[in-house]
């Protein structure tokens, strides 16, 4: 039938037709047929790898649709194949917040580490046993979050820091394996909103073609396909992106329960199959594993086979299949507890250990660093590598002059993997971590149960230097010009001894300093003054609280709109926040309890720093659930706990882990326990999942 229609002569252009002429029903119908035929052909070609139309026929249909849209611009639709490329180059990308944060995965580098991970989650769910897991190849690319509204692609965002990414929708539309419209059967109503996550990557043959072209043009070559893909996604001209032929595998779908004619999947395997029905390419080399033995077998099988794939993969992603179990396990301070990346060994090379130096971080952590003979590793020259901590030093039994094997941990940070003692010089000297801080000379300590050795002298210049550099960094207070060299100079000259001292500085303080002219001094003072305008989440991150990165700082700031509110919160209230957990909660609580930190907050407050949110988020200004407090109890019929929480928060509401007189709604599911009893006692409003969904619809 498609071929028969393809033989129809294209509607001719005539001199009487105008660009603004309204098409009749026959022309509208033909344009719709062409869009459908071309979309199906593209899906068969790019996703199924099973072309069902000759190129010549596809080109003819495409040209016919293109001609119709030129004659009748009203026929152009956002999902038309002709609209994949065509917009003017972007001037810049806009930063946008993710609907739900994108978390990184914890890494395991062998099956023993995988078993350790399994044991950790099994301690939290001792009755589960060996749960079914889904294994997928870990694609070495760049994560994207795609939003579809009523079946149409409306937004494509990079991962960014996990909370905020860049809107690159114009570029995403050029990727042929990403549907512009979700595939649905005739008469089906698409879900009102769906978020699909996956990995954009460059196939190896495409990468080679790009580098050959760049070499012929005398342009610098890309180091690897992942870097090339990242650079491509951030091109301002979508036509350049289209030429580079990015590919995409989908691996996660997020959607509310009861979405049109579709039910949300209840496990990972069903989610992958559902993604295929929606028109996405899903990696075919996936497997449902019933045991750790099967996971290990899959991992071993692909260690060699992966080299025959047309794209790069650096490991295996293992996810517990059940979404209900995922919801119960939740997150640590950094990672989901229900998923892990089981990485393959990175490229390893030998080199000579010349020396070991020691770095002192802003938290006092003592990190030994290997100084090496320079060596090429994964496309870069490496002359230094981390040795992690004292425990790792003891395991390695390092001697100066040793031949060591170096690799990139997670293919990013160089690390010493092992020593070749048979090549050790006879006069080699064993290395011992110093007993005193190399900066301040005070004794270092190794807290019980921790692998990290620390300097605990808060007056240590290294700790102060690290704190100031972190405070001035771009992701924190972004104080332009206040770099490492200047920070160290100010500390050496006793200009500052605290973050708060920055805001007491005057022109008279700076002018006597070496290499400090009036122009530079004024510029620095202006930058420091400008930092007072940075919002509360940036200030919270800048404080350098242990375990609180920029992502967690944003999440905390969303729940606690001021430093005073966060300081007053108890540990359990902080731990209840989605994505935070007990480790971060303990660290935050301990930080705010220290008198020195309380004094710091008071000084920053007096200096005019933004220690509170100045305005409500826009989503909370206009939505009916703004300011409303919810508590979830029991098992809901269709929504997972995390989904319900995310939807309430997106509508402006707040989800608490405990019932109080300030609770507006208690959402009650099956097997509700003490929280429902407390709600009865306080006479609070109790609603079902269905009633919650109605409230969300109103929002």
XYZ file of C-alpha atoms in Angstrom:
699
model
C 0.000 0.000 0.000
C 2.817 2.362 0.820
C 4.468 1.699 -2.503
C 1.204 2.186 -4.377
C 0.754 5.564 -2.766
C 4.362 6.398 -3.483
C 3.631 6.068 -7.202
C 1.084 8.907 -7.037
C 2.335 12.002 -8.819
C 3.243 14.814 -6.437
C 0.820 17.716 -6.390
C 2.245 20.263 -8.801
C 3.080 23.830 -7.962
C 1.222 26.419 -9.998
C 1.678 30.094 -10.437
C -1.701 30.791 -8.848
C -0.838 29.135 -5.537
C 0.362 31.354 -2.721
C 2.447 30.563 0.342
C -0.362 31.658 2.645
C -3.117 29.799 0.776
C -5.241 27.492 2.929
C -4.957 23.837 1.862
C -8.137 21.880 1.146
C -9.052 18.610 2.867
C -7.538 16.487 0.108
C -4.151 18.205 0.468
C -4.293 18.031 4.284
C -5.039 14.307 4.060
C -2.163 13.724 1.647
C 0.269 15.611 3.893
C -0.837 13.524 6.890
C -0.354 10.309 4.860
C 3.128 11.396 3.834
C 4.128 12.235 7.406
C 2.896 8.850 8.596
C 4.638 6.938 5.798
C 7.938 8.743 6.315
C 7.822 8.315 10.097
C 7.220 4.570 9.709
C 10.005 4.291 7.146
C 12.443 6.194 9.393
C 11.550 3.949 12.339
C 12.148 0.830 10.246
C 15.460 2.171 8.929
C 17.014 3.811 12.008
C 15.475 1.927 14.933
C 14.632 -1.558 13.625
C 17.552 -1.624 11.165
C 15.112 -3.224 8.705
C 14.449 -0.767 5.857
C 11.071 -1.249 4.179
C 11.374 1.457 1.490
C 14.036 1.937 -1.177
C 15.978 5.173 -0.678
C 14.662 6.523 -3.961
C 11.054 6.068 -2.854
C 11.734 7.624 0.553
C 13.397 10.613 -1.119
C 10.424 11.079 -3.443
C 7.926 10.996 -0.573
C 10.081 13.397 1.438
C 10.331 15.851 -1.462
C 6.571 15.680 -2.009
C 5.903 16.548 1.645
C 8.541 19.273 1.544
C 6.922 20.840 -1.517
C 3.485 20.744 0.087
C 4.772 22.427 3.249
C 6.504 25.128 1.228
C 3.280 25.854 -0.639
C 1.113 25.601 2.473
C 3.085 26.542 5.621
C 0.008 25.729 7.716
C 0.701 22.049 6.969
C 3.986 22.107 8.869
C 3.802 20.261 12.172
C 6.400 19.859 14.909
C 6.632 16.106 14.226
C 7.070 16.434 10.458
C 10.201 14.645 9.180
C 11.110 17.850 7.335
C 11.390 19.699 10.662
C 14.211 17.640 12.155
C 16.627 20.291 10.907
C 15.722 23.734 9.740
C 15.775 26.169 12.645
C 18.247 29.015 12.725
C 21.432 28.426 14.781
C 20.901 29.054 18.497
C 22.685 31.982 20.114
C 23.104 30.080 23.381
C 21.570 27.247 25.394
C 19.196 27.859 28.282
C 19.724 26.152 31.637
C 16.596 24.348 32.840
C 15.748 22.258 35.881
C 15.053 18.570 35.433
C 11.577 17.363 36.314
C 13.209 14.701 38.495
C 16.975 14.764 39.278
C 19.291 12.523 37.261
C 21.518 10.619 39.671
C 24.862 9.051 38.892
C 25.448 5.333 39.394
C 27.823 3.787 41.886
C 30.668 1.906 40.186
C 31.901 -1.632 40.794
C 35.067 -2.769 39.052
C 34.740 -6.526 39.470
C 32.166 -9.110 40.511
C 33.401 -9.088 44.116
C 32.513 -5.411 44.418
C 29.171 -6.234 42.808
C 28.512 -8.849 45.496
C 29.401 -6.274 48.166
C 26.805 -3.941 46.662
C 24.234 -6.723 46.614
C 24.926 -7.520 50.258
C 24.369 -3.859 51.202
C 20.907 -3.625 49.698
C 19.969 -7.083 50.974
C 20.693 -5.919 54.530
C 17.989 -3.287 54.005
C 15.569 -5.817 52.500
C 16.516 -9.139 54.165
C 13.329 -10.929 53.047
C 13.900 -10.352 49.328
C 16.768 -12.743 48.667
C 18.292 -12.686 45.174
C 15.923 -10.358 43.350
C 15.571 -10.402 39.581
C 17.890 -7.866 37.965
C 18.059 -6.441 34.450
C 21.491 -6.141 32.864
C 22.118 -3.674 30.033
C 25.332 -2.647 28.308
C 26.599 0.699 29.598
C 26.901 2.944 26.571
C 29.830 5.354 26.604
C 27.909 8.474 25.642
C 25.964 11.402 27.078
C 22.738 11.182 29.077
C 19.654 13.030 27.825
C 16.218 13.632 29.348
C 13.414 13.913 26.766
C 9.960 15.267 27.588
C 6.888 14.361 25.529
C 3.596 16.169 26.041
C 0.498 14.558 24.520
C 2.827 12.410 22.462
C 4.955 15.235 21.001
C 8.631 15.868 21.776
C 8.722 19.240 23.550
C 12.067 19.276 25.353
C 15.489 17.649 25.270
C 17.917 18.402 28.093
C 21.493 17.354 28.878
C 22.252 15.750 32.242
C 24.253 18.754 33.459
C 24.816 18.445 37.204
C 21.809 16.172 37.630
C 19.510 18.975 38.830
C 20.013 21.537 36.049
C 20.870 20.775 32.436
C 20.951 22.619 29.125
C 17.932 22.748 26.825
C 19.227 21.392 23.509
C 15.838 20.467 22.012
C 16.811 21.837 18.609
C 19.777 19.443 18.467
C 17.895 16.476 19.905
C 15.369 16.726 17.073
C 18.133 15.895 14.576
C 18.769 12.437 16.078
C 16.909 10.006 13.845
C 16.457 7.339 16.512
C 14.551 9.797 18.737
C 10.897 9.968 17.632
C 9.400 13.426 17.258
C 6.021 11.863 18.069
C 5.461 8.773 20.223
C 4.246 5.755 18.298
C 0.678 4.895 19.246
C -1.959 2.703 17.679
C -4.869 4.282 15.832
C -7.387 5.694 18.286
C -5.039 5.552 21.274
C -4.665 8.646 23.421
C -0.967 9.233 24.162
C 0.117 9.879 27.753
C -0.250 13.578 28.699
C 3.380 13.695 29.813
C 6.252 11.223 29.549
C 9.941 11.627 30.290
C 12.320 9.284 28.513
C 15.966 9.037 29.486
C 18.733 7.495 27.505
C 22.217 7.832 26.075
C 23.224 9.766 22.973
C 26.392 8.434 21.356
C 28.453 8.353 18.191
C 28.800 4.991 16.419
C 32.436 4.076 15.832
C 32.264 4.284 12.037
C 30.710 7.749 12.255
C 33.414 8.828 14.725
C 36.129 7.616 12.357
C 34.516 9.462 9.433
C 34.359 12.707 11.451
C 38.023 12.482 12.471
C 39.133 11.673 8.924
C 37.287 14.743 7.693
C 38.782 16.903 10.465
C 42.266 15.615 9.682
C 41.815 16.496 6.005
C 40.682 19.991 7.017
C 43.626 20.414 9.410
C 41.268 20.572 12.430
C 42.132 19.051 15.823
C 40.906 15.457 16.127
C 38.405 14.352 18.762
C 40.032 12.252 21.511
C 37.225 9.669 21.688
C 33.579 9.145 20.642
C 32.191 10.308 23.997
C 33.974 13.672 23.796
C 32.891 14.022 20.182
C 29.265 13.298 21.112
C 29.366 15.817 23.969
C 30.812 18.489 21.697
C 28.251 17.704 19.021
C 25.297 18.020 21.393
C 26.479 21.500 22.385
C 26.783 22.766 18.810
C 24.738 25.929 18.328
C 23.973 25.008 14.715
C 21.603 22.034 14.501
C 22.659 21.404 10.899
C 26.151 20.495 12.154
C 24.582 18.122 14.692
C 22.530 16.444 11.970
C 25.626 15.915 9.817
C 27.366 14.034 12.627
C 24.650 11.365 12.831
C 24.303 10.841 16.562
C 22.476 7.738 17.756
C 20.384 7.106 20.874
C 19.413 4.209 23.137
C 16.539 4.744 25.599
C 16.780 3.074 29.020
C 14.230 4.683 31.382
C 10.670 5.964 31.136
C 8.953 8.100 33.786
C 5.219 8.748 33.618
C 2.229 9.130 35.938
C -0.066 6.163 36.489
C -3.230 6.190 34.405
C -1.704 8.065 31.469
C -4.292 8.070 28.696
C -4.663 4.588 27.240
C -1.375 3.469 28.771
C -0.412 2.004 32.128
C 2.934 2.891 33.659
C 5.343 -0.095 33.643
C 5.886 -1.772 37.003
C 9.401 -3.060 36.370
C 12.509 -2.261 34.336
C 12.078 -5.056 31.794
C 8.517 -3.938 31.038
C 9.754 -0.342 30.796
C 12.286 -1.286 28.098
C 9.652 -3.160 26.112
C 7.249 -0.239 26.525
C 9.901 2.142 25.189
C 10.157 0.009 22.078
C 6.405 0.224 21.479
C 6.666 4.014 21.775
C 9.183 4.049 18.925
C 12.522 4.150 20.735
C 15.633 2.153 20.054
C 16.499 0.027 23.102
C 19.768 -1.858 23.353
C 19.028 -5.427 22.220
C 21.844 -6.935 24.319
C 19.918 -6.924 27.595
C 19.016 -9.782 29.882
C 16.862 -10.630 32.880
C 19.067 -12.277 35.484
C 17.724 -14.295 38.400
C 20.972 -14.422 40.388
C 24.368 -12.833 40.901
C 25.845 -15.802 39.040
C 23.832 -14.902 35.929
C 24.900 -11.257 36.238
C 28.557 -12.335 36.448
C 28.092 -14.591 33.433
C 26.595 -11.730 31.399
C 29.434 -9.427 32.493
C 32.101 -11.983 31.522
C 30.428 -12.772 28.201
C 30.458 -9.154 27.063
C 33.974 -8.301 28.231
C 35.327 -9.630 24.937
C 32.215 -9.473 22.735
C 31.870 -5.715 23.330
C 34.895 -5.077 21.113
C 32.855 -6.297 18.119
C 30.040 -3.814 18.732
C 29.639 -0.764 16.468
C 29.738 1.553 19.508
C 31.756 1.868 22.715
C 30.593 0.327 25.968
C 32.617 0.485 29.174
C 30.605 -1.791 31.426
C 27.260 -3.251 32.410
C 24.419 -1.456 34.181
C 22.573 -3.682 36.654
C 19.152 -2.563 37.898
C 16.880 -4.405 40.281
C 13.880 -5.174 38.122
C 10.993 -4.389 40.477
C 10.046 -0.712 40.676
C 8.400 -1.385 44.030
C 11.697 -2.712 45.406
C 13.554 0.240 43.868
C 11.172 2.600 45.638
C 11.704 0.901 49.003
C 15.496 1.001 48.687
C 15.658 4.655 47.618
C 18.977 6.500 47.439
C 22.217 7.010 49.326
C 23.708 10.491 49.489
C 24.958 10.085 45.902
C 23.496 7.052 44.163
C 20.362 4.925 43.822
C 20.686 1.825 46.009
C 18.941 -0.313 43.401
C 21.361 0.127 40.479
C 25.083 -0.109 39.885
C 27.514 0.196 36.980
C 29.721 -2.888 36.777
C 32.686 -1.443 34.864
C 35.223 -3.282 32.754
C 38.910 -2.793 33.556
C 40.233 0.384 32.008
C 43.338 0.549 29.863
C 46.371 -0.099 32.060
C 49.974 0.981 31.452
C 53.226 0.600 33.431
C 55.409 3.513 34.560
C 57.944 4.443 37.275
C 57.007 5.953 40.663
C 59.380 8.866 41.294
C 57.878 10.328 44.459
C 54.731 10.634 46.576
C 53.317 14.027 47.509
C 50.478 14.740 49.899
C 47.495 17.006 49.306
C 45.297 18.430 52.065
C 41.700 19.100 51.027
C 39.212 21.629 52.369
C 37.745 18.992 54.711
C 41.241 18.131 55.985
C 41.383 14.884 54.006
C 44.968 13.748 53.398
C 45.369 12.375 49.871
C 48.667 10.829 48.749
C 49.483 11.430 45.078
C 51.932 9.398 42.990
C 54.425 11.428 40.939
C 55.187 9.361 37.838
C 57.256 9.236 34.704
C 54.835 10.723 32.103
C 52.923 8.073 30.171
C 50.123 8.044 27.561
C 46.863 6.698 28.974
C 43.457 6.695 27.238
C 44.380 9.592 25.000
C 46.026 11.866 27.586
C 49.479 12.291 29.145
C 49.480 11.210 32.787
C 52.243 12.164 35.236
C 50.294 12.066 38.523
C 47.852 9.520 39.921
C 45.825 9.264 43.100
C 46.747 6.765 45.794
C 43.452 7.420 47.610
C 44.273 6.939 51.305
C 46.410 5.206 53.954
C 44.573 1.890 53.594
C 45.301 1.826 49.877
C 48.963 2.677 50.520
C 49.248 -0.265 52.912
C 47.729 -2.612 50.327
C 50.138 -1.470 47.602
C 53.307 -1.537 49.747
C 54.781 1.268 47.631
C 58.519 1.905 47.349
C 60.019 4.886 45.575
C 61.366 3.700 42.232
C 58.719 0.969 41.901
C 57.257 0.054 38.535
C 53.516 0.603 38.953
C 50.461 -0.076 36.807
C 48.256 2.959 36.220
C 44.716 3.170 34.887
C 41.916 5.725 34.858
C 39.323 5.055 37.553
C 35.964 5.369 35.853
C 38.073 6.302 32.798
C 38.540 9.778 34.285
C 40.887 9.923 37.312
C 44.320 8.266 37.003
C 45.020 5.814 39.839
C 47.741 3.337 40.745
C 46.298 -0.160 40.442
C 49.180 -2.371 41.536
C 52.945 -2.661 41.954
C 55.328 -4.995 40.118
C 57.639 -5.952 43.036
C 59.848 -8.153 40.846
C 61.053 -4.964 39.107
C 61.759 -3.113 42.376
C 65.287 -1.587 42.684
C 67.364 -3.149 45.468
C 67.808 0.204 47.237
C 64.137 1.265 46.963
C 62.752 2.993 50.079
C 59.285 2.112 51.407
C 56.910 5.064 51.525
C 55.058 5.968 54.732
C 52.267 8.531 55.009
C 53.468 11.376 57.276
C 52.185 11.413 60.860
C 51.809 15.192 60.736
C 49.989 17.472 58.347
C 52.512 18.609 55.709
C 50.985 22.115 55.769
C 50.438 23.015 59.439
C 52.581 20.346 61.126
C 49.794 19.193 63.469
C 49.241 15.451 64.017
C 46.843 13.821 61.572
C 44.098 11.428 62.708
C 42.322 8.486 61.139
C 38.794 8.231 62.597
C 37.668 4.717 63.446
C 35.714 3.141 60.623
C 36.979 5.625 58.016
C 39.576 5.061 55.323
C 40.502 8.755 55.153
C 43.251 10.297 57.265
C 42.530 13.919 58.213
C 44.087 17.067 59.539
C 41.636 18.311 62.160
C 43.284 21.668 62.766
C 40.641 24.119 61.505
C 43.310 26.839 61.435
C 45.326 24.823 58.902
C 46.127 27.001 55.918
C 45.361 24.161 53.495
C 41.840 23.718 54.892
C 41.252 27.464 54.799
C 42.647 27.685 51.271
C 40.424 24.865 50.064
C 37.365 26.408 51.733
C 38.012 29.822 50.168
C 38.655 28.392 46.702
C 35.498 26.306 46.948
C 33.496 29.336 48.118
C 34.768 31.417 45.164
C 34.278 28.660 42.559
C 31.879 29.059 39.665
C 29.293 26.577 40.985
C 29.275 28.302 44.378
C 29.593 32.095 44.877
C 31.449 32.608 41.554
C 33.849 35.346 42.699
C 35.656 36.260 39.501
C 39.408 36.736 39.882
C 39.738 35.059 43.266
C 41.832 32.103 42.179
C 44.196 29.699 43.917
C 47.290 31.916 43.756
C 45.528 34.976 45.171
C 43.796 32.958 47.896
C 47.112 31.499 49.021
C 48.740 34.934 48.976
C 45.993 36.420 51.155
C 46.284 33.547 53.639
C 50.081 33.850 53.791
C 49.786 37.578 54.488
C 47.022 37.071 57.079
C 44.560 39.128 55.034
C 41.803 36.566 55.620
C 41.360 33.728 58.073
C 37.706 32.926 57.300
C 35.218 33.044 54.441
C 33.412 35.847 56.255
C 36.595 37.954 56.260
C 36.180 38.457 52.510
C 33.192 40.702 53.178
C 35.123 42.928 55.593
C 37.855 43.762 53.086
C 38.335 47.380 52.004
C 40.419 49.117 49.388
C 42.821 50.160 52.142
C 43.309 46.508 53.107
C 44.201 45.433 49.576
C 46.295 48.276 48.168
C 49.404 47.579 50.331
C 49.558 43.979 49.113
C 52.154 42.830 46.615
C 51.104 43.135 42.932
C 47.794 44.714 43.920
C 47.008 47.865 41.955
C 43.953 49.999 42.481
C 42.187 48.697 39.385
C 42.617 45.039 40.373
C 41.643 45.750 43.985
C 38.425 47.485 42.911
C 37.622 44.656 40.521
C 38.009 42.069 43.290
C 35.924 44.068 45.752
C 33.189 44.412 43.130
C 33.247 40.653 42.486
C 33.009 39.953 46.229
C 30.114 42.411 46.534
C 28.372 40.798 43.554
C 28.590 37.386 45.266
C 26.141 38.687 47.872
C 23.454 38.336 45.202
C 24.013 34.615 44.658
C 20.911 32.621 45.649
C 20.554 30.497 48.772
C 21.328 27.122 47.048
C 24.681 28.506 45.814
C 25.528 29.784 49.314
C 24.622 26.412 50.831
C 26.890 24.613 48.377
C 29.647 27.166 48.985
C 29.674 26.422 52.713
C 31.426 23.179 51.837
C 29.433 20.899 54.128
C 30.795 17.393 53.777
C 28.756 15.230 51.352
C 26.692 18.211 50.155
C 27.455 18.706 46.480
C 25.711 21.174 44.188
C 22.876 18.740 43.416
C 22.143 17.973 47.061
C 22.467 21.656 47.980
C 19.701 22.481 45.501
C 17.491 19.686 46.842
C 18.034 20.819 50.444
C 17.394 24.455 49.558
C 14.117 23.482 47.883
C 12.922 21.880 51.130
C 14.454 24.372 53.581
C 14.068 27.933 52.255
C 16.618 29.432 54.648
C 19.739 28.659 56.639
C 17.710 29.143 59.803
C 15.159 26.534 58.698
C 17.882 24.048 57.804
C 19.758 24.686 61.057
C 16.577 24.086 63.054
C 15.648 20.860 61.238
C 16.270 17.589 63.009
C 18.216 14.812 61.371
C 15.170 12.655 60.577
C 13.388 15.513 58.798
C 16.422 16.116 56.591
C 16.873 12.407 55.875
C 13.264 12.084 54.676
C 13.892 14.333 51.668
C 13.877 12.395 48.420
C 17.481 11.824 47.321
C 19.152 12.867 50.594
C 19.296 10.025 53.120
C 20.811 9.590 56.597
C 24.499 10.151 55.750
C 23.972 13.641 54.375
C 21.432 14.437 57.082
C 23.959 13.579 59.798
C 26.679 15.649 58.118
C 24.390 18.686 57.746
C 23.134 18.450 61.317
C 26.672 18.162 62.728
C 27.870 21.123 60.656
C 25.165 23.464 61.916
C 25.714 22.385 65.535
C 29.343 23.582 65.599
C 29.667 27.012 67.308
C 32.291 28.150 64.788
C 29.892 27.458 61.927
C 27.042 29.201 63.727
C 29.294 32.246 64.058
C 30.142 32.008 60.337
C 26.450 31.992 59.391
C 25.816 35.009 61.622
C 28.667 36.949 60.011
C 27.515 36.076 56.500
C 23.987 37.134 57.426
C 25.285 40.471 58.710
C 27.321 40.917 55.514
C 24.185 40.617 53.396
C 24.569 37.147 51.872
C 21.429 35.399 50.583
C 20.800 32.892 53.369
C 17.133 32.531 52.424
C 15.168 32.119 49.214
C 14.165 35.586 48.027
C 11.106 34.380 46.088
C 9.070 31.236 45.801
C 9.810 29.112 42.761
C 7.491 30.007 39.881
C 5.927 26.558 40.026
C 4.797 27.253 43.593
C 3.521 30.760 42.897
C 0.764 29.626 40.542
C -0.104 26.077 41.555
C -2.885 25.131 43.985
C -0.658 22.776 46.007
C 1.772 25.579 46.870
C 2.486 25.513 50.596
C 0.490 22.319 51.176
C 2.098 19.569 53.236
C 1.511 15.874 52.425
C 2.375 12.629 54.185
C 2.275 9.294 52.307
C 1.461 6.099 54.178
C 0.808 2.546 53.052
C 1.086 1.052 49.562
C -0.698 3.037 46.861
C -2.623 1.127 44.151
C -0.636 2.368 41.128
C 1.826 5.085 42.091
C 5.211 4.295 43.561
C 6.105 6.350 46.617
C 8.820 8.232 44.722
C 6.441 8.995 41.836
C 3.755 10.358 44.147
C 6.307 12.455 45.993
C 7.781 13.843 42.765
C 4.354 14.761 41.380
C 3.319 16.519 44.590
C 6.565 18.481 44.669
C 6.238 19.391 40.976
C 2.782 20.814 41.770
C 4.217 23.017 44.515
C 3.467 20.775 47.502
C 5.828 19.415 50.124
C 6.109 15.799 51.261
C 7.051 15.081 54.858
C 7.951 11.817 56.511
C 6.047 12.504 59.732
C 2.496 13.519 60.610
C 1.970 16.740 62.559
C -0.610 19.465 63.064
C 0.965 21.239 60.071
C 0.091 18.345 57.724
C -2.630 19.286 55.212
C -3.237 15.865 53.622
C -2.406 12.280 54.551
C -2.459 10.070 51.437
C -3.537 6.616 52.645
C -2.828 3.349 50.846
C -3.126 -0.322 51.814
C -1.575 -1.485 55.104
C -1.298 2.056 56.444
C 0.125 2.028 59.959
C 0.969 4.469 62.720
C 0.851 7.523 60.459
C -2.832 6.914 59.734
C -3.497 6.411 63.440
C -1.757 9.721 64.159
C -3.846 11.399 61.440
C -7.032 10.016 63.066
C -5.892 11.323 66.424
C -5.235 14.817 65.047
C -8.351 14.882 62.865
C -6.373 15.486 59.665
C -7.717 15.234 56.116
C -7.095 11.766 54.681
C -7.294 11.111 50.948
C -6.881 8.166 48.600
C -4.566 7.926 45.618
C -7.517 8.704 43.304
C -8.254 11.886 45.248
C -4.570 12.824 45.116
C -4.598 12.406 41.325
C -7.626 14.710 41.128
C -5.750 17.329 43.146
C -2.785 16.968 40.807
C -5.028 17.368 37.758
C -6.315 20.633 39.186
C -2.714 21.799 39.539
